PDB file of C-alpha atoms and ligand atoms in Angstrom:
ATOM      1  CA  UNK R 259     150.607  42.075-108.350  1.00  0.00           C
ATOM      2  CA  UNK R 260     152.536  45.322-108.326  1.00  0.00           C
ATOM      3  CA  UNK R 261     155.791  43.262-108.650  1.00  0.00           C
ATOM      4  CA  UNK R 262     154.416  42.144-111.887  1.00  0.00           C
ATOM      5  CA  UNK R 263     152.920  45.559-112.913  1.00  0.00           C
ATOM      6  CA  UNK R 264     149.377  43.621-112.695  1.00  0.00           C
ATOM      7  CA  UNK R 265     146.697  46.711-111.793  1.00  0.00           C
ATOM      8  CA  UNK R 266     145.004  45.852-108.462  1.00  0.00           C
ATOM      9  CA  UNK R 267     140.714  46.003-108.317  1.00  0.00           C
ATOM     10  CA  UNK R 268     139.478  46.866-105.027  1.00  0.00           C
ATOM     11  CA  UNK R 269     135.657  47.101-104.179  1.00  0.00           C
ATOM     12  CA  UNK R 270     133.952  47.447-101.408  1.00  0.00           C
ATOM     13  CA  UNK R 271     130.985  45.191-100.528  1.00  0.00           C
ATOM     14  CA  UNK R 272     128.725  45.288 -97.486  1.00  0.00           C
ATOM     15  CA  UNK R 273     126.351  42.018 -98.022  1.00  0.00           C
ATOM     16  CA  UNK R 274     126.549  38.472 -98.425  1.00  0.00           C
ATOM     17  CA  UNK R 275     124.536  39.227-102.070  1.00  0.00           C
ATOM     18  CA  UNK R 276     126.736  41.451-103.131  1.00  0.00           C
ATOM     19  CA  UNK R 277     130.020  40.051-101.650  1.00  0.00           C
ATOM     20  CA  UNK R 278     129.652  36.842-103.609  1.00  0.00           C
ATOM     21  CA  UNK R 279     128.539  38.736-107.054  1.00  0.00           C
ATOM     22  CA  UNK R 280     131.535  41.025-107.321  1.00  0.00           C
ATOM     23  CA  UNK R 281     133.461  37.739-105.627  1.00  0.00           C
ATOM     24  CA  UNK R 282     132.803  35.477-108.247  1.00  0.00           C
ATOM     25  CA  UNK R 283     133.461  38.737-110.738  1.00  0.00           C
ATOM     26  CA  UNK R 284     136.677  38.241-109.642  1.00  0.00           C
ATOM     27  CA  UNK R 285     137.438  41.041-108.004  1.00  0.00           C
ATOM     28  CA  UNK R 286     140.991  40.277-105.237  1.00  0.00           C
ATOM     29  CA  UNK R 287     139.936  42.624-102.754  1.00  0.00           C
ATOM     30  CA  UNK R 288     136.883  42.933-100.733  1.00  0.00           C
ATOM     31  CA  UNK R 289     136.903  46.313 -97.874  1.00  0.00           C
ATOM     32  CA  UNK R 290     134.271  46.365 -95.859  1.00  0.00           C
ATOM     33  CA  UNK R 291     134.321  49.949 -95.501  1.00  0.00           C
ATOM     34  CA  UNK R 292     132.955  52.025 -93.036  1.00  0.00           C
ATOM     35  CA  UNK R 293     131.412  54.053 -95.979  1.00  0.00           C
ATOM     36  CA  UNK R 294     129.150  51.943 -94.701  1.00  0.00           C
ATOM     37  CA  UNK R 295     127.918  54.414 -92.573  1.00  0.00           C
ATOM     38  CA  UNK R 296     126.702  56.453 -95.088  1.00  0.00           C
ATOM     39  CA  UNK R 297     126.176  54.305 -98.074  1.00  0.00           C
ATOM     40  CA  UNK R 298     123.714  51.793 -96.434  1.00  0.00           C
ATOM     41  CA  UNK R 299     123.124  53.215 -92.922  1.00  0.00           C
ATOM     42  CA  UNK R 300     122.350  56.604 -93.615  1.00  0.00           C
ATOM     43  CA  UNK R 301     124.282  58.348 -91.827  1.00  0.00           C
ATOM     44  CA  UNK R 302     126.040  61.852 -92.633  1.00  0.00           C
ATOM     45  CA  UNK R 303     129.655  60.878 -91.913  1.00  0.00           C
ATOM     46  CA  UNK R 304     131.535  57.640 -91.168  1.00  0.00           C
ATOM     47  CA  UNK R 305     131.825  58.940 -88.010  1.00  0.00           C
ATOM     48  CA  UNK R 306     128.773  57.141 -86.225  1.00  0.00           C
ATOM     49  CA  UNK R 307     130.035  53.652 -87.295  1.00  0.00           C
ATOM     50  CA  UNK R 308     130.326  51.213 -84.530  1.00  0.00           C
ATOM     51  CA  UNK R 309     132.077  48.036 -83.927  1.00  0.00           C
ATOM     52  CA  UNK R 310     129.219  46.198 -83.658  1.00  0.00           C
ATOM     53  CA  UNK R 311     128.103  47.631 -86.864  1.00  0.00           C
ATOM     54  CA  UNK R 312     131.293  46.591 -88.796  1.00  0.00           C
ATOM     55  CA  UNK R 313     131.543  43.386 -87.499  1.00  0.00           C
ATOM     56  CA  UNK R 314     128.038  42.226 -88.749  1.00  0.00           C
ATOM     57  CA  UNK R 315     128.310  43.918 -92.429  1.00  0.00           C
ATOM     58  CA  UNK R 316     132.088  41.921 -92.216  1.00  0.00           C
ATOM     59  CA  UNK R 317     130.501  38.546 -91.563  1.00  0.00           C
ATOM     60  CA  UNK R 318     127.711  38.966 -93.545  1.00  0.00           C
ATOM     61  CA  UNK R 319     130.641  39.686 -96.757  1.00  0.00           C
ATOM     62  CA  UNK R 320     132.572  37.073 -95.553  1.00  0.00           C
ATOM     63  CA  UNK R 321     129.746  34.164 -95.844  1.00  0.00           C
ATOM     64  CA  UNK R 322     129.695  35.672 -99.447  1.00  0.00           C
ATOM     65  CA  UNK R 323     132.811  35.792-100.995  1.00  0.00           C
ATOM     66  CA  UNK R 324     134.824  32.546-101.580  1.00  0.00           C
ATOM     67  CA  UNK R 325     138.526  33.999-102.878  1.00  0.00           C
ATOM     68  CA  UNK R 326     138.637  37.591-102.760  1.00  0.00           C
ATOM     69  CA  UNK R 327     140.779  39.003 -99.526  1.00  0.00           C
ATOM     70  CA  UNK R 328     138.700  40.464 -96.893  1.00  0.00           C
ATOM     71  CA  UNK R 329     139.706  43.968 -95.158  1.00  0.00           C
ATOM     72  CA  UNK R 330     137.276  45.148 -92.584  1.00  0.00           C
ATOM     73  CA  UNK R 331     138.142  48.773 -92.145  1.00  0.00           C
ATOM     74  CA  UNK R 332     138.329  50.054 -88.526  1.00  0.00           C
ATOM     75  CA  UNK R 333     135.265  52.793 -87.244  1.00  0.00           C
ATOM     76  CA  UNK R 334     136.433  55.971 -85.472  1.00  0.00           C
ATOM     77  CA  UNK R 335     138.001  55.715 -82.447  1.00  0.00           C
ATOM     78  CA  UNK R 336     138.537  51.994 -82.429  1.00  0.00           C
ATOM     79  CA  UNK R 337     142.267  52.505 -82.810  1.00  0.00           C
ATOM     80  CA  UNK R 338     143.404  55.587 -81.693  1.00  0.00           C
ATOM     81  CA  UNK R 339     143.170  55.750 -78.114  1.00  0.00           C
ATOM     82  CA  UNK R 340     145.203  53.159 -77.106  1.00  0.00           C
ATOM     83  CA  UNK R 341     147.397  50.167 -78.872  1.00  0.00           C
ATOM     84  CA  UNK R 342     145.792  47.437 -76.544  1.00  0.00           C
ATOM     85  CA  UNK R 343     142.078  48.847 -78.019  1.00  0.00           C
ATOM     86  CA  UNK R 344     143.684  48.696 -81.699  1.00  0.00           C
ATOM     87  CA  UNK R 345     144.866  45.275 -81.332  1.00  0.00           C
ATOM     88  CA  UNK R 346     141.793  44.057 -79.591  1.00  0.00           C
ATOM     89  CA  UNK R 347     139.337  45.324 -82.130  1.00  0.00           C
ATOM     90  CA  UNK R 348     141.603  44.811 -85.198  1.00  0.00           C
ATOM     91  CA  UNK R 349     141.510  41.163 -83.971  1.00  0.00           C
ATOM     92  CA  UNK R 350     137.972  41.056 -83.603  1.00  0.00           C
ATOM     93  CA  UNK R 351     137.493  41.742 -87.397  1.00  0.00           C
ATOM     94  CA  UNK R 352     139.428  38.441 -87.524  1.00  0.00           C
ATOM     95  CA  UNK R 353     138.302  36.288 -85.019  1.00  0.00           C
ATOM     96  CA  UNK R 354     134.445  36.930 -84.763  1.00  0.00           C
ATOM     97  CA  UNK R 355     133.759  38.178 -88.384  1.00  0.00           C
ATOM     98  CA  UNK R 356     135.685  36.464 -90.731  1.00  0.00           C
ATOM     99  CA  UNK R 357     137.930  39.199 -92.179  1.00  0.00           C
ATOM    100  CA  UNK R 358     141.585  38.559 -92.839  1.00  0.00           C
ATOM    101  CA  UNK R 359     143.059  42.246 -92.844  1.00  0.00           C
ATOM    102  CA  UNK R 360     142.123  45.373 -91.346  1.00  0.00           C
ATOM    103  CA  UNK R 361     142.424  49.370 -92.797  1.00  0.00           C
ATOM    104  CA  UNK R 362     143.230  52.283 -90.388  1.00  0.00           C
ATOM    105  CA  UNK R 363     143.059  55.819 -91.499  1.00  0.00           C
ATOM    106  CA  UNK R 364     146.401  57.759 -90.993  1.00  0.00           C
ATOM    107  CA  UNK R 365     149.982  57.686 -91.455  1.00  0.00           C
ATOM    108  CA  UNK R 366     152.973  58.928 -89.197  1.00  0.00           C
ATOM    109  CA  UNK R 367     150.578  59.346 -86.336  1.00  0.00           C
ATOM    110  CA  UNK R 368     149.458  55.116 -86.708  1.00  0.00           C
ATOM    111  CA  UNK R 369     152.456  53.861 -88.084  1.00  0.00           C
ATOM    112  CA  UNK R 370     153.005  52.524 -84.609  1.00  0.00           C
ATOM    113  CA  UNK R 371     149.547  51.255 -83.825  1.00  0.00           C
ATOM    114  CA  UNK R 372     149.549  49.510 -87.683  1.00  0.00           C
ATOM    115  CA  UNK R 373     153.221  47.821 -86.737  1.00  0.00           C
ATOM    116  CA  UNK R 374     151.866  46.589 -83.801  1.00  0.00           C
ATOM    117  CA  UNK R 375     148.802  44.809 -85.173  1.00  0.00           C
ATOM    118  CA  UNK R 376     150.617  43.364 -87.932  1.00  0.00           C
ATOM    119  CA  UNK R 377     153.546  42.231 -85.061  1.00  0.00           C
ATOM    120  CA  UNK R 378     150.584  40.077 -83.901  1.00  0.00           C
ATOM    121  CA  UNK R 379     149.424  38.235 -87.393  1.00  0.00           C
ATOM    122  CA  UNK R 380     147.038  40.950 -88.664  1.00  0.00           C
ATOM    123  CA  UNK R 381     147.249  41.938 -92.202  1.00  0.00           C
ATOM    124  CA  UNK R 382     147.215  46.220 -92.214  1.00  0.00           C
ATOM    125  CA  UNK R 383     146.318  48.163 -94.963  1.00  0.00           C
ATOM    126  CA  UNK R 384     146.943  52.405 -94.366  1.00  0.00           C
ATOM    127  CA  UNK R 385     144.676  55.358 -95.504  1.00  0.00           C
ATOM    128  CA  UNK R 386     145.682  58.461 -95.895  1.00  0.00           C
ATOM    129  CA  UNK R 387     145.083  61.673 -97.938  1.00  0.00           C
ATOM    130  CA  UNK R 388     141.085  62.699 -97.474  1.00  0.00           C
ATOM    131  CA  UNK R 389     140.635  60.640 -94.291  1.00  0.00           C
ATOM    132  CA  UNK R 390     137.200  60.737 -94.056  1.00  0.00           C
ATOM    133  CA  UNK R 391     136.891  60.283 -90.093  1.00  0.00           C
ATOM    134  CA  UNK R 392     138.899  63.135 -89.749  1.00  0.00           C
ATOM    135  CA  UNK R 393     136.651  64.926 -92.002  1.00  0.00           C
ATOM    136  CA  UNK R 394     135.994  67.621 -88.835  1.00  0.00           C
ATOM    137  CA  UNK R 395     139.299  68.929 -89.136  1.00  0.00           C
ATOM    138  CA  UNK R 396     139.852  68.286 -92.932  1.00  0.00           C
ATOM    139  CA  UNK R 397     137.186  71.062 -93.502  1.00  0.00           C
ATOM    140  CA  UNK R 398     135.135  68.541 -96.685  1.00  0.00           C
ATOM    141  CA  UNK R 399     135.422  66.196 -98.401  1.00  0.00           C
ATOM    142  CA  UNK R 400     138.644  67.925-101.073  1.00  0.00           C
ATOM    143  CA  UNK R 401     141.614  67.228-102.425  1.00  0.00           C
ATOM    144  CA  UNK R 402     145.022  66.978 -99.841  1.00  0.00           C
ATOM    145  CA  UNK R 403     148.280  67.419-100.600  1.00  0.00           C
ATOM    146  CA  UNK R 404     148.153  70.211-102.898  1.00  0.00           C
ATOM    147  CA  UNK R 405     150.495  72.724-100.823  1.00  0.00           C
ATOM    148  CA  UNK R 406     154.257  71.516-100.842  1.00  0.00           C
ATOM    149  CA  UNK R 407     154.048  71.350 -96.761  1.00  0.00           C
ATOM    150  CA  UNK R 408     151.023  68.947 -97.410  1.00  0.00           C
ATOM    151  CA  UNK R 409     152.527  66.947-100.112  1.00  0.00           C
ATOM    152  CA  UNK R 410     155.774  66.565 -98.068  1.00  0.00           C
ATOM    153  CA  UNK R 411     153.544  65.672 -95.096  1.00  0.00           C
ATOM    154  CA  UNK R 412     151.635  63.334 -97.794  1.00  0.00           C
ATOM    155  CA  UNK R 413     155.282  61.292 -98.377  1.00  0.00           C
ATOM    156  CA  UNK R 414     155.669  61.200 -94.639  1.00  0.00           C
ATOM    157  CA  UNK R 415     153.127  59.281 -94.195  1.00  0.00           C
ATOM    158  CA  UNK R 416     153.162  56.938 -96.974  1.00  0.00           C
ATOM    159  CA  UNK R 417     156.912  55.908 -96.164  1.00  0.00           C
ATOM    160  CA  UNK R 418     156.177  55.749 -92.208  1.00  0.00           C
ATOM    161  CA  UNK R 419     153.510  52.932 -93.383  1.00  0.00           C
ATOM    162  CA  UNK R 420     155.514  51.281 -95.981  1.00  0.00           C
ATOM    163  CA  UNK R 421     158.560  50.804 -93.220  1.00  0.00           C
ATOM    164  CA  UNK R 422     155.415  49.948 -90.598  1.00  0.00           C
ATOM    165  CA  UNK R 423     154.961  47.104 -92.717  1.00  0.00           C
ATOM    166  CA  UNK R 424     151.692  47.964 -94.541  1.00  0.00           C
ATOM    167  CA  UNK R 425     150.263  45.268 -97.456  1.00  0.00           C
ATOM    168  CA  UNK R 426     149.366  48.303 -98.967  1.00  0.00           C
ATOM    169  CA  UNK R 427     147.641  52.331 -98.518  1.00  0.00           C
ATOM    170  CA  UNK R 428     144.806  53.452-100.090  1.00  0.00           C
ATOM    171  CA  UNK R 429     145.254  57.380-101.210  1.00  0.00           C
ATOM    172  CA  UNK R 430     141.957  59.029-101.247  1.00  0.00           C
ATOM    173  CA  UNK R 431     141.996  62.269-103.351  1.00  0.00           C
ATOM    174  CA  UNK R 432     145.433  63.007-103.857  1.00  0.00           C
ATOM    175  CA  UNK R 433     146.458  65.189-106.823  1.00  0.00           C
ATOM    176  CA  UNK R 434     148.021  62.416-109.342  1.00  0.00           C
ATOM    177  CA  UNK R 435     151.210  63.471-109.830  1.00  0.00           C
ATOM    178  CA  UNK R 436     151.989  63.032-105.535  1.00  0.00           C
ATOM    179  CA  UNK R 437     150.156  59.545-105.640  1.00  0.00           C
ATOM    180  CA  UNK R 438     152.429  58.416-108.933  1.00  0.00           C
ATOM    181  CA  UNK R 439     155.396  59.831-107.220  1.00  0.00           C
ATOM    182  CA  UNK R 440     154.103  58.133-103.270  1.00  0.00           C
ATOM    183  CA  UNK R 441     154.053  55.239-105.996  1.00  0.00           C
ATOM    184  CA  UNK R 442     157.373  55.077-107.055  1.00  0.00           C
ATOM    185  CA  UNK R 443     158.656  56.125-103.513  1.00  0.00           C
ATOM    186  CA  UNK R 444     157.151  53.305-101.297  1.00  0.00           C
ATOM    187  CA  UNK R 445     157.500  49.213-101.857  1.00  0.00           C
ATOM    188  CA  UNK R 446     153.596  48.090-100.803  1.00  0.00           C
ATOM    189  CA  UNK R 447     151.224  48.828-103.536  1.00  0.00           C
ATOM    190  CA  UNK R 448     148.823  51.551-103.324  1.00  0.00           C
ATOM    191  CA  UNK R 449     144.924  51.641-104.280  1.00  0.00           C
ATOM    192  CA  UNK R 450     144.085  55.255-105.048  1.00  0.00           C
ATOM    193  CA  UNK R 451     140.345  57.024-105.018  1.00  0.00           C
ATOM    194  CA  UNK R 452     140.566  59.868-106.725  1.00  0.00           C
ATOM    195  CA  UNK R 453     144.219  59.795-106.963  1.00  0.00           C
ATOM    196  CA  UNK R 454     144.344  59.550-110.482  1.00  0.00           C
ATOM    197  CA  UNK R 455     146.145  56.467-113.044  1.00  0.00           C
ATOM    198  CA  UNK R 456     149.363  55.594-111.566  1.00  0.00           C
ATOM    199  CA  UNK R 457     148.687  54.079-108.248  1.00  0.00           C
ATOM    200  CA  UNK R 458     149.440  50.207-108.313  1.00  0.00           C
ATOM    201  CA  UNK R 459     145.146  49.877-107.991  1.00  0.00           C
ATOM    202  CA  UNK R 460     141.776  51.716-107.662  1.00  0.00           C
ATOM    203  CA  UNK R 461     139.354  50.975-105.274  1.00  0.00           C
ATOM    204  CA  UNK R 462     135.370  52.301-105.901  1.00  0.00           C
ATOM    205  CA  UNK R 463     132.296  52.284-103.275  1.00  0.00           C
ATOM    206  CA  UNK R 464     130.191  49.552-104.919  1.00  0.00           C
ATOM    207  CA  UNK R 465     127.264  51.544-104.306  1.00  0.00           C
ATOM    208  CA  UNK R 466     129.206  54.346-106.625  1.00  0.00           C
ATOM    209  CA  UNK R 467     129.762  52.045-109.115  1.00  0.00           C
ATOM    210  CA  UNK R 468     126.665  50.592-109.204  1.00  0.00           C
ATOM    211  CA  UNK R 469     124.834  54.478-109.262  1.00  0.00           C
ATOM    212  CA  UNK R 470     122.940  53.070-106.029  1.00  0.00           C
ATOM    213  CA  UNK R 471     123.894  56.181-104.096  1.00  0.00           C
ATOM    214  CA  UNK R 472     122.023  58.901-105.090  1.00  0.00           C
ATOM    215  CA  UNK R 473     122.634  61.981-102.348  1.00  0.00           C
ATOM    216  CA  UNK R 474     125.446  62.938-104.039  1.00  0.00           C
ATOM    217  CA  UNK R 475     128.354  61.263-106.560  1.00  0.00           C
ATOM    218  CA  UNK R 476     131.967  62.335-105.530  1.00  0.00           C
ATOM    219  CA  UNK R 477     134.202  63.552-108.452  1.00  0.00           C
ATOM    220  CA  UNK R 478     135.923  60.460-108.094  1.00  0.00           C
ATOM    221  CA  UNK R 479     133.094  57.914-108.558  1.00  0.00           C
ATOM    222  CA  UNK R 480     132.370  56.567-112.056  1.00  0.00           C
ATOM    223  CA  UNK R 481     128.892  55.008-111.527  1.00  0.00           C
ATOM    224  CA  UNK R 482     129.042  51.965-114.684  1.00  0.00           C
ATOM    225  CA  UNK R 483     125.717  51.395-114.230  1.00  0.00           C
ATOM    226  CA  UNK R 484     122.720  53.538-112.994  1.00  0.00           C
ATOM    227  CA  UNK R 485     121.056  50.609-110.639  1.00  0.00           C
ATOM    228  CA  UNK R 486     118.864  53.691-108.752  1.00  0.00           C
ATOM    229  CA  UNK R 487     116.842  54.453-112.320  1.00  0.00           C
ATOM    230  CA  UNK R 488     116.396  50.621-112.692  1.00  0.00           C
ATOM    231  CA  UNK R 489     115.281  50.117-109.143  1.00  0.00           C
ATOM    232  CA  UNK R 490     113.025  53.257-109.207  1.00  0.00           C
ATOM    233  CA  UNK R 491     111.339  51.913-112.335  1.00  0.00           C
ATOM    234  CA  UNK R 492     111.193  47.784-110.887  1.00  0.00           C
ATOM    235  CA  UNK R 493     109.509  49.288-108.240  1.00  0.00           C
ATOM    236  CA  UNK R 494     107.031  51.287-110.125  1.00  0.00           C
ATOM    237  CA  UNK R 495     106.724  48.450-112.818  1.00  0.00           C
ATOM    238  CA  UNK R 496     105.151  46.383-109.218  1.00  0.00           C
ATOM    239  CA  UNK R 497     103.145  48.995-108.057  1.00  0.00           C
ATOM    240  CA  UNK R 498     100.921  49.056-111.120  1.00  0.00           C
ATOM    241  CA  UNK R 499     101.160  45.853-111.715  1.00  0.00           C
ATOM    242  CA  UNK R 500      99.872  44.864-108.016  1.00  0.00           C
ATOM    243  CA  UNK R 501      97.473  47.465-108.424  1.00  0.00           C
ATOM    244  CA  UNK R 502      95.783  46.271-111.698  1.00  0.00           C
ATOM    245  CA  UNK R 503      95.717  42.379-110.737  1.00  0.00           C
ATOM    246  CA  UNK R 504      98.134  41.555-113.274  1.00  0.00           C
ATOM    247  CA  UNK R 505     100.901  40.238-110.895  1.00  0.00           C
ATOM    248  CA  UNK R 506     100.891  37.770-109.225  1.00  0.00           C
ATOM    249  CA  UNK R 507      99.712  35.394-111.861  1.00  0.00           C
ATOM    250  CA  UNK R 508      99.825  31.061-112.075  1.00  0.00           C
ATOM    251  CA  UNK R 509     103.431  31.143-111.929  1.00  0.00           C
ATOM    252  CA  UNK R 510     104.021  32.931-109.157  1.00  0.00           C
ATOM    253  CA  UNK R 511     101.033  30.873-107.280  1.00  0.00           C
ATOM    254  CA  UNK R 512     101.168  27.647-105.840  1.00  0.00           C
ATOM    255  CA  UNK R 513      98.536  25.222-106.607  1.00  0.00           C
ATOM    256  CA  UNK R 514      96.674  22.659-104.504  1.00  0.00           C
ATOM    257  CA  UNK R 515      94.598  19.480-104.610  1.00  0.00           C
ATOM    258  CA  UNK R 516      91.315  20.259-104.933  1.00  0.00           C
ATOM    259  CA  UNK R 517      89.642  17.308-102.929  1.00  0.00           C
ATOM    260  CA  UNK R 518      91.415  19.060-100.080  1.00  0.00           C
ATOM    261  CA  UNK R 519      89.975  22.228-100.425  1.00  0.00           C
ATOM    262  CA  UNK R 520      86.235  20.135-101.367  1.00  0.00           C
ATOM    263  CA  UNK R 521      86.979  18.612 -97.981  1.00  0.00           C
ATOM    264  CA  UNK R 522      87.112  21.790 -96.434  1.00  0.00           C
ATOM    265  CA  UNK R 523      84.332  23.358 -97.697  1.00  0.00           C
TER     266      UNK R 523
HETATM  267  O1  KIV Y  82     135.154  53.261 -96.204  1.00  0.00           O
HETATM  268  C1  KIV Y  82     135.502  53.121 -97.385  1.00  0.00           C
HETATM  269  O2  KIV Y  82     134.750  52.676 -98.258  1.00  0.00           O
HETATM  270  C2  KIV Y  82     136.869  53.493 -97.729  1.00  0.00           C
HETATM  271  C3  KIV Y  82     137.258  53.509 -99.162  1.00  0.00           C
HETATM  272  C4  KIV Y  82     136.713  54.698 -99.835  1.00  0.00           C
HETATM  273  C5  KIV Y  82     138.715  53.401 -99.338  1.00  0.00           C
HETATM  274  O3  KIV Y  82     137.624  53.802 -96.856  1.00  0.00           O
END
């Protein structure tokens, strides 16, 4: 697709419902990111996620969608302690879930780990910019690259994953003019968040799109639809409705035979 100048769609998706809606939407690339953590579990970081945790939202995405590529992205500290746990967990994603890539977070410092996964068959795709596991050191959830130490640092990192062999690196909240000239500099297409109009794709947390997430809505989510109001007001629309008699009604109901119920009485 970038060969062809064709812009790239990434979602991500972390139910079979869901996965086969934006699948059959049409959408090429499915992560299974472990904005999961926050998004659907609750939790304050991404930092919590588990393996285990991963692995079911995967599966459950992967009995959904039909054509789109799968990426299960890897939790914290499932690939930084040692190669042999990076390749074991990158091929569980694979093997017991369904997936058919993997995303790390990093560049220079996991260009090694990503060339060895890929050495065995896996599909990598890189992360780097606002790396949200890192977020402890990162200080928040801001823009990096925006010093020239950063930005060179920024380049670094993109090229040590290009030459690693990479399908592609996501660039969350980079300034646009370093992700359009990361861009230009590296062969494998990139997918930016909040990293402005010239990366080779976009990728959005559905649940961003979709206005589902309502503790807060980072600069760089456009929400296309405000699913929480509709939800809120479905839910409210039941309540009353339950609480006047007027649902359920006939069709809702099942009917039986009433000789049976004569029998009975
Ligand atoms: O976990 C996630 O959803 C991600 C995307 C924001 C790229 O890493």
């Amino acid at each position: 697709m970038k060969e062809k100048g064709e812009k790239i769609a990434m979602l991500t998706a972390y139910d079979y419902s869901t996965a086969k809606l934006v699948d059959e939407a049409g959408v090429p690339l499915i992560l299974v990111g472990d904005s999961l953590g926050m998004v659907v579990l609750g939790y304050e970081s991404t930092i919590p996620v588990t393996m285990d945790e991963m692995l079911h939202h995967t599966r459950a995405v992967a009995r959904g969608a039909r054509n789109a590529l799968i990426i299960g992205d890897m939790p914290f500290m499932t690939y930084q302690v040692s190669i042999e746990d990076a390749l074991r967990n990158a091929g569980r994603f694979l093997q017991e879930a369904g997936a058919q890539a993997v995303k790390l977070e990093g560049g220079v410092s996991m260009a090694e780990t990503a060339s060895r996964i890929i050495t065995c068959g896996i599909p990598v795709m890189g992360h780097i910019g606002l790396t949200p596991q890192s977020i402890n050191q990162l200080g928040g959830f801001k823009a990096v690259g925006k010093t020239s130490d950063a930005a060179a640092r920024l380049l670094d990192d993109a090229r040590a994953l290009d030459e690693a062999g990479v399908f592609s690196i996501v660039l969350e909240c980079v300034p646009e003019p370093l992700s359009k000239l990361i861009t230009e500099k590296v062969s494998t297409p990139t997918i930016g968040i909040g990293a402005g109009k010239y990366c080779d794709g976009q990728v959005q947390v559905i649940s961003d799109l979709l206005g589902l997430y309502t503790d807060f809505v980072p600069r760089h989510a456009k929400q296309f639809v405000r699913l929480a109001d509709s939800i809120k007001q479905a839910t409210s629309d039941y309540i009353a409705e339950v609480q006047s008699g007027t649902f359920p009604t006939e069709k809702q109901s099942y009917a039986m035979d009433e000789s049976v119920l004569a029998d009975l009485q």
